[in-house]
Coordinates of C-alpha atoms in Angstrom, one line a residue:
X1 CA -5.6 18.2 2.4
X2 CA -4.2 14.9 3.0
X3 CA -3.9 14.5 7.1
X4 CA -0.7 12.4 7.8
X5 CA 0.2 10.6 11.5
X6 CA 4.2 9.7 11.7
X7 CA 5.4 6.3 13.8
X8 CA 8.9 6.3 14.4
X9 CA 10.8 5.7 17.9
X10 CA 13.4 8.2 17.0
X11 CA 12.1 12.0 17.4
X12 CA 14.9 13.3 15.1
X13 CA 12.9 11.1 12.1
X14 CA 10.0 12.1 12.8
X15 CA 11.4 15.2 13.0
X16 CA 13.1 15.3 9.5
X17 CA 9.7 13.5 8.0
X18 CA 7.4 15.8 9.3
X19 CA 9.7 19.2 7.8
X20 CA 9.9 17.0 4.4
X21 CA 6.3 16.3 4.1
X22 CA 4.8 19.8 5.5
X23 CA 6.8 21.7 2.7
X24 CA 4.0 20.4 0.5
X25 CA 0.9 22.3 0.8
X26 CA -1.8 19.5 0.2
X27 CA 0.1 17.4 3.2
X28 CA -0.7 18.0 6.9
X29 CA 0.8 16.1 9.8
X30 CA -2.1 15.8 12.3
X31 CA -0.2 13.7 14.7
X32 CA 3.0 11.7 15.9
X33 CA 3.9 8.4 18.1
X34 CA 6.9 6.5 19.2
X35 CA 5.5 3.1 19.4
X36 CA 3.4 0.7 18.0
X37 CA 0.3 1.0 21.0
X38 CA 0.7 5.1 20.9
X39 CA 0.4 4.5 16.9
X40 CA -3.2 3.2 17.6
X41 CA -3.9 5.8 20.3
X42 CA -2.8 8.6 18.0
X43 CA -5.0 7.2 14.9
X44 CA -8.1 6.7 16.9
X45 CA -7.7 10.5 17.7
X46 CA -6.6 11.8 14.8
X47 CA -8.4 9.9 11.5
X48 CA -5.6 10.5 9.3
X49 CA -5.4 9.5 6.0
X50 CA -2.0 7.8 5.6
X51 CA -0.3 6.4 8.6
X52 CA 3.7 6.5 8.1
X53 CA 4.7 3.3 10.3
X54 CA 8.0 2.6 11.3
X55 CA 8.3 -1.6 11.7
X56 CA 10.9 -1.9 14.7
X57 CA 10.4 0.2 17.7
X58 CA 11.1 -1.0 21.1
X59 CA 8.2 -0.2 22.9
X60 CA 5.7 -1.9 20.5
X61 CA 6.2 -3.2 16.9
X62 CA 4.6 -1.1 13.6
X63 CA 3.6 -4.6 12.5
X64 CA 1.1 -5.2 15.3
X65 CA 0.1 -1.7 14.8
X66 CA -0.9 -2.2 11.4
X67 CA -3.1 -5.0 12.0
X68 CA -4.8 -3.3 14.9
X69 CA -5.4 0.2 12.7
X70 CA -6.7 -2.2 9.5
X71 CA -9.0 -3.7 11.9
X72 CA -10.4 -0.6 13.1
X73 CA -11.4 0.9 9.9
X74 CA -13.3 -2.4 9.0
X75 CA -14.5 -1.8 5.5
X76 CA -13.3 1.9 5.2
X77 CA -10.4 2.6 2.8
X78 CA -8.7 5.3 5.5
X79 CA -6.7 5.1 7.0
X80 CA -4.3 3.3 4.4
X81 CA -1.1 1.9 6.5
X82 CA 2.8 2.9 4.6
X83 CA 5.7 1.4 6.1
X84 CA 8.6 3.4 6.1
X85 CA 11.5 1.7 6.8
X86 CA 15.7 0.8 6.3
X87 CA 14.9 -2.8 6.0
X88 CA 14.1 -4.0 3.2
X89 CA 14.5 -7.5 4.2
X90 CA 11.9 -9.7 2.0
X91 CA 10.3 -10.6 5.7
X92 CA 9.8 -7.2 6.5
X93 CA 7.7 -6.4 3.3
X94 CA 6.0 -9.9 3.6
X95 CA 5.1 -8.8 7.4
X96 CA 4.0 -5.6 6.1
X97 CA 1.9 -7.0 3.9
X98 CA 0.1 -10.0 5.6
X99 CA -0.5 -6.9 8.6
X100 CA -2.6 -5.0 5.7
X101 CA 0.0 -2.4 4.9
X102 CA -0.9 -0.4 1.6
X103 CA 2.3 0.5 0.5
X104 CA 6.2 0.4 2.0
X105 CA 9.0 2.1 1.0
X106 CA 12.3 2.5 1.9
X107 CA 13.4 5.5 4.4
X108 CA 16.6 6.3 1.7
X109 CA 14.2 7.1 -0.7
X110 CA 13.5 10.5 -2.8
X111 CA 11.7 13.0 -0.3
X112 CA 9.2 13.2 -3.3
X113 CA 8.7 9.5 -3.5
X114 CA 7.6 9.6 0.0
X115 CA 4.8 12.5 -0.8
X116 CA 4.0 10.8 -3.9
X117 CA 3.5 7.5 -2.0
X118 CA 1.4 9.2 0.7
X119 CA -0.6 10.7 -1.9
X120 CA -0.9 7.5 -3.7
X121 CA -2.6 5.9 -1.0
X122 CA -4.6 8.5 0.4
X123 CA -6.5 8.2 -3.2
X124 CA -6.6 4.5 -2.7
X125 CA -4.1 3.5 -4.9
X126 CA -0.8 1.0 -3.6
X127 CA 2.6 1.7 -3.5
X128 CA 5.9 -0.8 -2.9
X129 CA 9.4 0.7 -3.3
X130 CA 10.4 -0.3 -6.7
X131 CA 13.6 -1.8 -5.9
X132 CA 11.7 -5.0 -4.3
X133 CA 8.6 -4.8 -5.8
X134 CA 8.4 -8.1 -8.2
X135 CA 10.8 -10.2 -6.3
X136 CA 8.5 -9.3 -3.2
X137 CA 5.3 -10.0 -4.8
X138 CA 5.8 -13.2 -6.5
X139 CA 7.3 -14.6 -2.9
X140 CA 4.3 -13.5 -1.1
X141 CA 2.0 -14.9 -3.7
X142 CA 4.2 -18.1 -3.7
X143 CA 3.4 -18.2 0.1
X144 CA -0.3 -17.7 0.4
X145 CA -2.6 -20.5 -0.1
X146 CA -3.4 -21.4 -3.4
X147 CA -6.5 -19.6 -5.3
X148 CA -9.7 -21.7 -5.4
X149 CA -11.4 -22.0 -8.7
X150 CA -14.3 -19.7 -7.5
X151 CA -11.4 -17.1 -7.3
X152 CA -9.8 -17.5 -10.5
X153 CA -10.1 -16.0 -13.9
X154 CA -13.8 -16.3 -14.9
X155 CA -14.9 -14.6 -12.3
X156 CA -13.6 -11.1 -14.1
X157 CA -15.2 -9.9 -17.7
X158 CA -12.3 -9.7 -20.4
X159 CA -11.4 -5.9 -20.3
X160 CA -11.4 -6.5 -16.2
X161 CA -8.8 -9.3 -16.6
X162 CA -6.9 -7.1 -19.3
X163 CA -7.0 -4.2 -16.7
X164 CA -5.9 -6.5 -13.5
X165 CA -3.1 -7.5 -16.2
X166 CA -1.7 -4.5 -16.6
X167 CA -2.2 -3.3 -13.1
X168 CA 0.4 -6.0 -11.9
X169 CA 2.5 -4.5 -14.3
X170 CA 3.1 -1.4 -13.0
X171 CA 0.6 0.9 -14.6
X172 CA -1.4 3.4 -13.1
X173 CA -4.7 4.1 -14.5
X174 CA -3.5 6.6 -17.0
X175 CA -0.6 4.4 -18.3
X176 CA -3.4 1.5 -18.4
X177 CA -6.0 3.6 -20.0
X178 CA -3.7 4.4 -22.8
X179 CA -3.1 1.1 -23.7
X180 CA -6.2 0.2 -24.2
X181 CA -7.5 3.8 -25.7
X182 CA -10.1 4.3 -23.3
X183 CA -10.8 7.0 -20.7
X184 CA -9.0 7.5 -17.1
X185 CA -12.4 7.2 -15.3
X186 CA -12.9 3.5 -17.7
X187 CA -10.1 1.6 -16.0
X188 CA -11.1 3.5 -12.8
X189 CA -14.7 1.7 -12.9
X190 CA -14.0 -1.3 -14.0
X191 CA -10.8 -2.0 -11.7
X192 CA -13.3 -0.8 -9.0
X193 CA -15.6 -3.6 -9.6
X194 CA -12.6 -6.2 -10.2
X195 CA -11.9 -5.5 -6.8
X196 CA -15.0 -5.9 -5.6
X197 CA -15.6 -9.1 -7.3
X198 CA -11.9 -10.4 -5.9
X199 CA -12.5 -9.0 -2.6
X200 CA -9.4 -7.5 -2.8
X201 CA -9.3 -4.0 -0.4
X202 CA -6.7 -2.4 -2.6
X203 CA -4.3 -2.4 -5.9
X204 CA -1.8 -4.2 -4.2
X205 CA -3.8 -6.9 -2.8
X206 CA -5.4 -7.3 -6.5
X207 CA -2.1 -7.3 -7.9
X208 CA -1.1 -10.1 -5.4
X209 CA -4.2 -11.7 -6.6
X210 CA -3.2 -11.5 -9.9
X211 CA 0.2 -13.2 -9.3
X212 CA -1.5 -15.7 -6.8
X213 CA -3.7 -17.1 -9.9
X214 CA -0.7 -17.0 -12.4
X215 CA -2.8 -13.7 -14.5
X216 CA 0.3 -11.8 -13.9
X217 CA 4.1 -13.6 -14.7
X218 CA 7.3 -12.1 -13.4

């Protein structure tokens, strides 16, 4: 069971979110704020697995939230931080991301999009609606500093840089393990240690990484 918290000022969305997401049985909402503090009161009580953040609320910002929650979990992957959202101003995204956000998609989207992006992250895999994915990742990578030579390319074995490759690509590990005709669990290993090597927390952070260092081209 995947435990969910919901941030959203409005009552009626959280509302509508929590009926969406509770018709599927391996999705439980364990707990529900209107603000950005009440957010990090909630999750300190709760342990979800996926926070649904909200990024403008009145009595707090889901931006500051973020940051506060990714802090708190230190080197834990849970809870991962999705920001659901109507904006999908470039700024917004780049906001989400710099707070430590896991994933954002837009509030218009499927109602299965949404389960499949809280189930995404709950298994530690990175999700960004698709409509602003590239032009949203090569911007933010533009923006952050530029790689060091430590942090570049040799610091990843061959079928590691192939698999980062394909990663910024769009694949998930099935898609990527077919291309290279190896096993599911394969890519799963050796992505694993390509994070750890990058010091990346996530896919999406490795996938910036990627774009950062010029592995991946839009």
């Amino acid at each position: 069971m995947t435990r969910v918290v919901l941030v959203d000022d409005q009552a009626v969305v959280r509302a509508g979110f929590r009926v969406l997401i509770e018709e599927h049985p391996d999705l439980e909402v364990v707990g529900e704020a209107s603000s950005g503090p009440d957010a990090v009161a909630v999750v300190r009580r709760t342990h979800p697995d996926v926070v649904c953040m909200d990024v403008r609320m009145p009595g707090g910002d889901g931006l500051a939230a973020t940051r506060q929650i990714v802090a708190d979990r230190g080197e834990a992957d849970l809870p991962a931080v999705l920001v659901v959202t109507t904006f999908d101003l470039d700024e917004y995204v780049f906001g989400a991301l710099e707070a430590g956000a896991s994933g954002f998609v837009l509030k218009d989207c499927d109602p299965d999009e949404l389960a499949d992006a809280i189930r995404a992250l709950a298994r530690g895999e990175a999700t960004v609606d698709r409509s602003v994915t590239r032009r949203v990742l090569v911007e933010f990578a533009r923006r952050r500093p530029a790689p060091t030579p430590d942090d570049a390319g040799s610091v990843l074995t061959p079928r590691e840089t192939d698999i980062v490759r394909l990663l910024a690509q769009g694949m998930s590990n099935a898609e990527i393990a077919a291309a290279l005709v190896v096993e599911p669990s394969t890519v799963k290993s050796h992505l694993g240690r390509a994070m750890t090597k990058l010091g990346t927390r996530d896919r999406l952070q490795t996938v910036v990484w990627a774009y950062r260092t010029g592995l991946a081209r839009p």
